């Protein structure tokens, strides 16, 4: 067990000067929107000295870095940026103490689910100070694409990446030691303004918070057990399955809970029309392997275009595998040698068994598998253990 230290004076000054830069970069000036934040956070600079930091002093000491799971461990700061309809664009953001936010009961996100989120990870750099992010501009672009679908303004790629970097630096003491996990970063874009009739909200909030995490599944890195679900669907053609809206997730919780109560790790969903083609798992994309051929369901609006998915496709192709993005049937799955899942939270998770209509099918797992090879290739780049010849990692100093 290692304890995390409070912010050093150097970090504090760096944080403060970073925050000043953010405010200046935004051109100053208030947005004119009503504040989402409690009054103590509403100034143009983070209220670092005026808040009670006693929780901060004690919180980190409780962290058992060797046993991080995917539970929420609150950190010190979050980044908030707002945009009203009059503004038309996000103009300036600021760091605030991590905590509850104030929302109108009639906000668009609470009433109509107008919201998107992203998931990202920051790792402690090997051999020198600082942190690395993995393809953060991909998350920014995916949020922009989703915002278009959900009728919301989105931050620019630079604003998004800048906000994420500030959030990492402000919470640097929560980035797990190398090999113990990552700082999971959760950017949110929500319709925070009040609206009663069904329409886009009049104000939007972009918020980034972070939490240290280890493995997503309770199995750790051990292979998982899935069950194919043909009664509940996570997406349909013309819906929002292809964007990371918050409304894609609550509807699958029941199926997930039912599966867990029967001893499965998670659910593998099928397409809503034919109930025959694989879509994805509740929190990740799915791949099957047959010989040197890897297949994954093509993203045609119902499947989330995962950034880990995209990276694995490229890395596997580089390593000589034939990778097919195509409709993948349940029969293809049953016939596969290996099955694995990909996602920011799950990384690359090998699948030991998939149960289809009560029949359990087993797949290869272990050291000499394709999923293990791809897991090592990907995480070595993400953690800075291998050369990043693709320029995917972004330094945070
Ligand atoms: C992620 O992998 O980052 C996600 O957003 C999935 C989430 C359900 C944990």
Short mmCIF file of C-alpha atoms and ligand atoms in Angstrom, two decimals:
data_model
loop_
_atom_site.label_atom_id
_atom_site.label_comp_id
_atom_site.label_asym_id
_atom_site.label_seq_id
_atom_site.Cartn_x
_atom_site.Cartn_y
_atom_site.Cartn_z
CA UNK A 1 0.00 0.00 0.00
CA UNK A 2 1.33 3.43 -0.92
CA UNK A 3 0.01 6.75 0.18
CA UNK A 4 -0.61 9.65 -2.17
CA UNK A 5 0.79 13.00 -1.07
CA UNK A 6 -1.08 16.29 -1.03
CA UNK A 7 -0.37 18.71 -3.88
CA UNK A 8 3.16 20.07 -3.62
CA UNK A 9 3.75 23.81 -3.82
CA UNK A 10 5.23 23.28 -7.30
CA UNK A 11 2.19 21.39 -8.50
CA UNK A 12 -0.02 24.00 -6.94
CA UNK A 13 1.74 26.83 -8.79
CA UNK A 14 1.73 24.88 -12.02
CA UNK A 15 -1.93 24.21 -11.58
CA UNK A 16 -2.67 27.83 -10.88
CA UNK A 17 -0.66 29.09 -13.85
CA UNK A 18 -2.30 26.45 -16.05
CA UNK A 19 -5.68 27.66 -14.93
CA UNK A 20 -4.72 31.25 -15.69
CA UNK A 21 -3.65 30.16 -19.16
CA UNK A 22 -6.98 28.47 -19.70
CA UNK A 23 -8.87 31.58 -18.71
CA UNK A 24 -6.66 33.75 -20.92
CA UNK A 25 -6.88 31.35 -23.86
CA UNK A 26 -10.61 31.57 -23.63
CA UNK A 27 -10.49 35.32 -24.19
CA UNK A 28 -11.83 36.14 -20.73
CA UNK A 29 -15.33 37.42 -20.27
CA UNK A 30 -18.20 35.53 -18.72
CA UNK A 31 -20.55 33.42 -20.74
CA UNK A 32 -23.56 35.19 -19.37
CA UNK A 33 -25.13 31.85 -18.44
CA UNK A 34 -26.49 31.08 -15.04
CA UNK A 35 -23.89 29.15 -13.08
CA UNK A 36 -24.07 25.40 -12.76
CA UNK A 37 -21.58 25.46 -9.95
CA UNK A 38 -22.11 26.30 -6.32
CA UNK A 39 -21.23 29.94 -5.66
CA UNK A 40 -17.80 29.15 -4.20
CA UNK A 41 -16.73 27.77 -7.61
CA UNK A 42 -18.12 30.55 -9.71
CA UNK A 43 -15.02 32.75 -9.98
CA UNK A 44 -12.77 32.77 -13.02
CA UNK A 45 -9.98 31.05 -11.09
CA UNK A 46 -10.14 27.83 -9.14
CA UNK A 47 -10.82 28.49 -5.48
CA UNK A 48 -7.91 26.42 -4.32
CA UNK A 49 -7.18 28.08 -1.01
CA UNK A 50 -10.62 28.87 0.22
CA UNK A 51 -11.94 25.34 0.30
CA UNK A 52 -11.58 22.70 2.92
CA UNK A 53 -8.80 20.40 1.74
CA UNK A 54 -8.75 18.12 4.77
CA UNK A 55 -10.37 15.31 2.80
CA UNK A 56 -7.60 15.67 0.25
CA UNK A 57 -4.94 15.19 2.90
CA UNK A 58 -6.42 11.97 4.16
CA UNK A 59 -8.04 10.50 1.05
CA UNK A 60 -4.95 9.26 -0.76
CA UNK A 61 -3.58 7.44 2.23
CA UNK A 62 -6.51 5.05 2.04
CA UNK A 63 -5.64 3.93 -1.48
CA UNK A 64 -4.48 0.39 -1.84
CA UNK A 65 -2.78 0.69 -5.24
CA UNK A 66 -2.43 -3.07 -5.49
CA UNK A 67 -6.16 -3.63 -5.38
CA UNK A 68 -7.67 -0.95 -7.55
CA UNK A 69 -10.85 -2.03 -9.26
CA UNK A 70 -13.26 0.14 -11.19
CA UNK A 71 -15.00 1.74 -8.23
CA UNK A 72 -15.26 5.50 -7.93
CA UNK A 73 -12.44 7.01 -5.89
CA UNK A 74 -13.17 10.75 -5.86
CA UNK A 75 -10.19 12.95 -6.75
CA UNK A 76 -9.39 16.62 -6.11
CA UNK A 77 -10.41 18.63 -9.15
CA UNK A 78 -12.68 18.65 -12.14
CA UNK A 79 -12.74 20.90 -15.17
CA UNK A 80 -15.91 22.75 -16.12
CA UNK A 81 -16.73 24.76 -19.23
CA UNK A 82 -20.14 26.11 -20.16
CA UNK A 83 -21.86 27.31 -23.28
CA UNK A 84 -25.23 28.98 -23.67
CA UNK A 85 -27.27 29.26 -26.82
CA UNK A 86 -26.36 32.98 -27.01
CA UNK A 87 -22.64 32.10 -26.82
CA UNK A 88 -22.99 29.53 -29.57
CA UNK A 89 -19.66 27.96 -28.59
CA UNK A 90 -17.69 26.95 -25.54
CA UNK A 91 -15.48 29.87 -24.66
CA UNK A 92 -13.65 29.33 -21.40
CA UNK A 93 -13.24 26.66 -18.81
CA UNK A 94 -11.84 26.38 -15.33
CA UNK A 95 -10.73 23.89 -12.75
CA UNK A 96 -12.90 23.49 -9.67
CA UNK A 97 -12.75 21.30 -6.64
CA UNK A 98 -14.32 17.94 -7.45
CA UNK A 99 -17.82 17.83 -6.03
CA UNK A 100 -21.51 17.93 -6.66
CA UNK A 101 -22.86 20.22 -9.33
CA UNK A 102 -26.10 22.18 -9.27
CA UNK A 103 -28.58 21.39 -12.02
CA UNK A 104 -32.03 22.72 -12.76
CA UNK A 105 -34.67 20.01 -12.19
CA UNK A 106 -35.77 20.79 -15.74
CA UNK A 107 -32.33 20.48 -17.31
CA UNK A 108 -32.23 18.76 -20.69
CA UNK A 109 -30.00 15.99 -19.41
CA UNK A 110 -32.22 15.07 -16.45
CA UNK A 111 -35.47 15.17 -18.40
CA UNK A 112 -34.57 14.00 -21.86
CA UNK A 113 -31.16 12.39 -21.53
CA UNK A 114 -29.35 14.97 -23.64
CA UNK A 115 -25.84 13.91 -22.73
CA UNK A 116 -22.67 12.22 -23.93
CA UNK A 117 -19.64 10.86 -22.17
CA UNK A 118 -16.15 9.67 -23.01
CA UNK A 119 -13.70 7.38 -21.28
CA UNK A 120 -9.94 7.84 -21.39
CA UNK A 121 -6.88 6.82 -19.39
CA UNK A 122 -3.70 8.60 -18.30
CA UNK A 123 -0.65 6.54 -17.37
CA UNK A 124 2.40 7.53 -15.39
CA UNK A 125 5.34 7.78 -17.80
CA UNK A 126 8.12 5.21 -17.52
CA UNK A 127 11.57 6.51 -16.63
CA UNK A 128 10.69 10.19 -16.31
CA UNK A 129 8.14 12.51 -14.80
CA UNK A 130 4.85 13.21 -16.52
CA UNK A 131 1.90 11.31 -17.88
CA UNK A 132 0.63 10.02 -21.20
CA UNK A 133 -2.79 10.03 -22.80
CA UNK A 134 -3.79 7.71 -25.61
CA UNK A 135 -5.25 9.29 -28.77
CA UNK A 136 -7.22 11.96 -26.88
CA UNK A 137 -8.12 13.81 -30.07
CA UNK A 138 -10.04 10.69 -31.17
CA UNK A 139 -12.25 11.04 -28.09
CA UNK A 140 -12.69 14.73 -28.84
CA UNK A 141 -13.80 13.99 -32.39
CA UNK A 142 -16.12 11.22 -31.26
CA UNK A 143 -17.74 13.63 -28.82
CA UNK A 144 -18.19 16.17 -31.62
CA UNK A 145 -19.83 13.53 -33.80
CA UNK A 146 -22.13 12.48 -30.95
CA UNK A 147 -22.95 16.10 -30.12
CA UNK A 148 -24.13 16.60 -33.68
CA UNK A 149 -26.48 13.58 -33.32
CA UNK A 150 -27.75 14.84 -29.94
CA UNK A 151 -28.17 18.50 -31.06
CA UNK A 152 -25.54 19.84 -28.70
CA UNK A 153 -22.59 22.20 -29.19
CA UNK A 154 -19.26 20.47 -28.55
CA UNK A 155 -15.86 21.73 -27.42
CA UNK A 156 -13.20 22.01 -30.11
CA UNK A 157 -10.57 19.27 -30.23
CA UNK A 158 -8.05 21.65 -28.65
CA UNK A 159 -10.45 22.66 -25.89
CA UNK A 160 -11.24 19.01 -25.16
CA UNK A 161 -7.61 17.87 -25.04
CA UNK A 162 -6.59 20.93 -23.03
CA UNK A 163 -9.33 20.27 -20.46
CA UNK A 164 -8.26 16.64 -20.14
CA UNK A 165 -4.62 17.63 -19.66
CA UNK A 166 -5.55 20.12 -16.94
CA UNK A 167 -7.65 17.50 -15.20
CA UNK A 168 -4.76 15.04 -15.21
CA UNK A 169 -2.26 17.57 -13.86
CA UNK A 170 -4.63 18.81 -11.18
CA UNK A 171 -5.21 15.23 -10.03
CA UNK A 172 -1.67 14.02 -10.61
CA UNK A 173 -1.32 12.48 -7.17
CA UNK A 174 -4.14 10.08 -8.09
CA UNK A 175 -2.40 8.62 -11.14
CA UNK A 176 -1.53 5.08 -9.98
CA UNK A 177 2.10 3.95 -9.85
CA UNK A 178 3.32 2.24 -13.03
CA UNK A 179 1.81 -1.18 -13.50
CA UNK A 180 -0.92 -0.64 -10.91
CA UNK A 181 -3.55 1.00 -13.09
CA UNK A 182 -4.41 4.32 -14.69
CA UNK A 183 -6.20 7.57 -14.02
CA UNK A 184 -9.55 7.07 -15.74
CA UNK A 185 -10.83 10.32 -17.20
CA UNK A 186 -14.52 10.88 -17.78
CA UNK A 187 -15.42 13.86 -20.00
CA UNK A 188 -19.16 14.62 -19.96
CA UNK A 189 -21.17 16.87 -22.23
CA UNK A 190 -24.66 17.58 -20.92
CA UNK A 191 -27.66 19.74 -21.67
CA UNK A 192 -27.56 21.59 -18.36
CA UNK A 193 -30.01 24.39 -19.17
CA UNK A 194 -33.71 24.19 -18.28
CA UNK A 195 -36.24 23.04 -20.87
CA UNK A 196 -39.79 21.73 -20.47
CA UNK A 197 -41.01 20.88 -23.96
CA UNK A 198 -38.90 18.39 -25.91
CA UNK A 199 -36.17 20.52 -27.52
CA UNK A 200 -32.43 21.14 -27.17
CA UNK A 201 -31.44 22.66 -23.83
CA UNK A 202 -30.52 26.38 -23.75
CA UNK A 203 -27.21 25.78 -21.95
CA UNK A 204 -24.52 23.08 -22.08
CA UNK A 205 -21.83 21.99 -19.71
CA UNK A 206 -18.63 20.18 -20.56
CA UNK A 207 -17.16 18.62 -17.44
CA UNK A 208 -14.12 16.40 -16.96
CA UNK A 209 -13.50 14.38 -13.81
CA UNK A 210 -11.09 11.57 -13.06
CA UNK A 211 -10.62 8.56 -10.81
CA UNK A 212 -7.80 6.04 -10.35
CA UNK A 213 -8.76 2.61 -11.67
CA UNK A 214 -7.42 -0.90 -12.05
CA UNK A 215 -9.13 -3.73 -13.91
CA UNK A 216 -12.71 -3.23 -15.06
CA UNK A 217 -14.03 -6.74 -14.57
CA UNK A 218 -13.96 -8.39 -11.17
CA UNK A 219 -12.10 -11.26 -12.88
CA UNK A 220 -9.11 -8.88 -13.17
CA UNK A 221 -7.10 -9.96 -16.20
CA UNK A 222 -8.59 -13.47 -16.09
CA UNK A 223 -10.80 -14.52 -19.01
CA UNK A 224 -14.46 -13.53 -18.80
CA UNK A 225 -17.69 -15.43 -19.40
CA UNK A 226 -20.38 -13.89 -21.58
CA UNK A 227 -23.97 -14.76 -22.30
CA UNK A 228 -25.68 -13.93 -25.60
CA UNK A 229 -28.86 -11.94 -25.07
CA UNK A 230 -31.56 -12.11 -27.71
CA UNK A 231 -34.41 -10.40 -25.86
CA UNK A 232 -32.81 -7.07 -24.93
CA UNK A 233 -31.08 -4.91 -27.55
CA UNK A 234 -28.79 -2.00 -26.90
CA UNK A 235 -29.35 -0.28 -30.24
CA UNK A 236 -31.40 -0.25 -33.40
CA UNK A 237 -30.86 1.14 -36.90
CA UNK A 238 -31.45 4.87 -36.88
CA UNK A 239 -30.91 5.03 -33.11
CA UNK A 240 -27.89 6.20 -31.16
CA UNK A 241 -25.88 2.99 -30.74
CA UNK A 242 -23.03 4.51 -32.74
CA UNK A 243 -22.52 7.51 -30.45
CA UNK A 244 -21.53 7.56 -26.81
CA UNK A 245 -24.75 8.98 -25.43
CA UNK A 246 -25.54 8.37 -21.77
CA UNK A 247 -28.90 6.96 -22.86
CA UNK A 248 -27.28 3.85 -24.37
CA UNK A 249 -26.18 2.55 -21.01
CA UNK A 250 -29.04 2.52 -18.46
CA UNK A 251 -31.24 0.33 -20.71
CA UNK A 252 -28.72 -2.53 -20.60
CA UNK A 253 -28.23 -2.56 -16.84
CA UNK A 254 -31.12 -4.96 -16.26
CA UNK A 255 -29.77 -7.51 -18.76
CA UNK A 256 -26.33 -7.09 -17.24
CA UNK A 257 -27.61 -7.60 -13.69
CA UNK A 258 -29.58 -10.68 -14.72
CA UNK A 259 -26.47 -12.11 -16.37
CA UNK A 260 -24.34 -11.39 -13.30
CA UNK A 261 -26.89 -13.04 -11.04
CA UNK A 262 -26.44 -16.20 -13.13
CA UNK A 263 -22.64 -16.07 -12.79
CA UNK A 264 -21.79 -14.46 -16.15
CA UNK A 265 -19.43 -11.54 -16.40
CA UNK A 266 -21.45 -9.57 -18.96
CA UNK A 267 -23.86 -9.70 -21.88
CA UNK A 268 -23.16 -9.98 -25.60
CA UNK A 269 -25.98 -8.25 -27.53
CA UNK A 270 -27.34 -9.19 -30.93
CA UNK A 271 -28.72 -6.95 -33.66
CA UNK A 272 -32.34 -5.91 -33.11
CA UNK A 273 -33.61 -6.87 -36.58
CA UNK A 274 -32.32 -10.38 -37.33
CA UNK A 275 -31.24 -11.32 -33.78
CA UNK A 276 -28.39 -13.14 -35.45
CA UNK A 277 -25.47 -10.74 -35.75
CA UNK A 278 -23.15 -9.81 -32.87
CA UNK A 279 -23.22 -6.18 -31.82
CA UNK A 280 -21.19 -5.52 -28.69
CA UNK A 281 -20.92 -6.18 -24.96
CA UNK A 282 -22.45 -3.71 -22.43
CA UNK A 283 -19.21 -1.77 -22.07
CA UNK A 284 -16.95 -2.89 -24.93
CA UNK A 285 -16.58 -4.08 -28.53
CA UNK A 286 -16.14 -7.73 -29.47
CA UNK A 287 -13.70 -9.58 -31.77
CA UNK A 288 -13.49 -13.21 -32.89
CA UNK A 289 -10.36 -15.00 -34.12
CA UNK A 290 -10.18 -17.93 -36.54
CA UNK A 291 -6.66 -18.91 -37.55
CA UNK A 292 -4.95 -15.70 -38.75
CA UNK A 293 -8.24 -13.96 -39.45
CA UNK A 294 -9.77 -11.58 -36.94
CA UNK A 295 -13.32 -10.31 -37.38
CA UNK A 296 -15.32 -7.66 -35.58
CA UNK A 297 -18.84 -6.33 -36.26
CA UNK A 298 -18.75 -3.43 -38.72
CA UNK A 299 -19.85 -0.08 -37.27
CA UNK A 300 -22.95 0.88 -39.19
CA UNK A 301 -24.68 3.10 -36.67
CA UNK A 302 -25.57 0.54 -34.02
CA UNK A 303 -22.10 -0.23 -32.72
CA UNK A 304 -19.85 2.15 -30.82
CA UNK A 305 -16.76 3.03 -32.87
CA UNK A 306 -14.33 2.24 -30.05
CA UNK A 307 -10.93 3.90 -30.04
CA UNK A 308 -9.37 0.75 -28.59
CA UNK A 309 -11.26 -1.22 -31.30
CA UNK A 310 -9.79 1.01 -34.03
CA UNK A 311 -6.29 0.76 -32.54
CA UNK A 312 -6.47 -3.03 -32.24
CA UNK A 313 -7.58 -3.33 -35.87
CA UNK A 314 -4.53 -1.32 -36.94
CA UNK A 315 -2.08 -3.14 -34.66
CA UNK A 316 -3.38 -6.58 -35.68
CA UNK A 317 -3.12 -5.66 -39.37
CA UNK A 318 0.47 -4.46 -38.78
CA UNK A 319 1.23 -7.83 -37.20
CA UNK A 320 0.08 -9.71 -40.27
CA UNK A 321 -3.44 -10.70 -39.30
CA UNK A 322 -6.25 -10.29 -41.77
CA UNK A 323 -8.81 -8.10 -40.04
CA UNK A 324 -12.39 -8.03 -41.27
CA UNK A 325 -15.00 -5.48 -40.24
CA UNK A 326 -18.19 -7.21 -41.31
CA UNK A 327 -21.43 -8.69 -40.03
CA UNK A 328 -20.42 -11.44 -37.58
CA UNK A 329 -23.01 -14.14 -36.93
CA UNK A 330 -23.57 -16.23 -33.83
CA UNK A 331 -22.43 -19.22 -35.93
CA UNK A 332 -19.14 -17.41 -36.69
CA UNK A 333 -18.73 -16.89 -32.96
CA UNK A 334 -19.36 -20.52 -32.09
CA UNK A 335 -16.82 -21.57 -34.72
CA UNK A 336 -14.10 -19.16 -33.50
CA UNK A 337 -10.81 -20.18 -31.88
CA UNK A 338 -10.71 -17.10 -29.70
CA UNK A 339 -12.99 -14.29 -28.63
CA UNK A 340 -11.95 -11.04 -26.97
CA UNK A 341 -13.39 -7.67 -26.04
CA UNK A 342 -11.87 -4.22 -26.35
CA UNK A 343 -12.57 -0.87 -24.71
CA UNK A 344 -10.88 1.88 -22.77
CA UNK A 345 -12.04 0.49 -19.45
CA UNK A 346 -11.64 -3.21 -20.28
CA UNK A 347 -8.52 -2.74 -22.51
CA UNK A 348 -8.31 -6.20 -24.23
CA UNK A 349 -10.25 -8.83 -22.29
CA UNK A 350 -10.03 -12.50 -23.30
CA UNK A 351 -13.31 -14.42 -23.33
CA UNK A 352 -13.25 -17.95 -21.90
CA UNK A 353 -16.84 -18.92 -22.64
CA UNK A 354 -19.93 -17.62 -24.37
CA UNK A 355 -23.31 -19.14 -23.54
CA UNK A 356 -25.83 -19.17 -26.40
CA UNK A 357 -29.36 -20.46 -25.75
CA UNK A 358 -28.16 -22.36 -22.69
CA UNK A 359 -25.22 -23.97 -24.52
CA UNK A 360 -21.76 -22.99 -23.26
CA UNK A 361 -18.95 -22.62 -25.84
CA UNK A 362 -15.29 -22.41 -24.78
CA UNK A 363 -12.48 -20.51 -26.46
CA UNK A 364 -8.70 -20.46 -26.26
CA UNK A 365 -7.21 -18.26 -23.58
CA UNK A 366 -3.76 -17.98 -22.05
CA UNK A 367 -0.25 -16.87 -22.90
CA UNK A 368 -0.02 -17.85 -26.57
CA UNK A 369 -3.22 -16.30 -27.78
CA UNK A 370 -3.88 -13.53 -30.26
CA UNK A 371 -5.68 -11.49 -27.59
CA UNK A 372 -2.67 -11.72 -25.27
CA UNK A 373 -0.34 -10.65 -28.09
CA UNK A 374 -2.55 -7.67 -28.93
CA UNK A 375 -3.04 -6.75 -25.27
CA UNK A 376 0.73 -6.61 -24.78
CA UNK A 377 1.28 -4.67 -28.01
CA UNK A 378 -1.37 -2.08 -27.14
CA UNK A 379 -0.58 -1.59 -23.45
CA UNK A 380 3.16 -1.37 -24.13
CA UNK A 381 2.46 1.68 -26.29
CA UNK A 382 -0.07 3.14 -23.85
CA UNK A 383 2.25 2.75 -20.88
CA UNK A 384 5.36 3.94 -22.72
CA UNK A 385 7.09 0.54 -22.56
CA UNK A 386 7.39 0.32 -26.36
CA UNK A 387 8.20 2.88 -29.01
CA UNK A 388 5.11 4.76 -30.17
CA UNK A 389 5.85 4.73 -33.88
CA UNK A 390 2.28 5.82 -34.66
CA UNK A 391 2.34 8.98 -32.58
CA UNK A 392 -0.70 7.85 -30.62
CA UNK A 393 0.45 8.94 -27.18
CA UNK A 394 0.24 12.54 -26.00
CA UNK A 395 2.47 13.81 -23.21
CA UNK A 396 1.01 15.65 -20.24
CA UNK A 397 3.66 17.64 -18.36
C1 LIG B 1 -15.03 2.96 -21.36
O1 LIG B 1 -14.53 1.91 -21.70
O2 LIG B 1 -14.32 3.94 -21.09
C2 LIG B 1 -16.47 3.15 -21.27
O3 LIG B 1 -16.90 4.24 -21.47
C3 LIG B 1 -17.35 2.04 -20.88
C4 LIG B 1 -18.02 2.32 -19.57
C5 LIG B 1 -19.31 1.57 -19.48
C6 LIG B 1 -17.13 2.00 -18.42
#
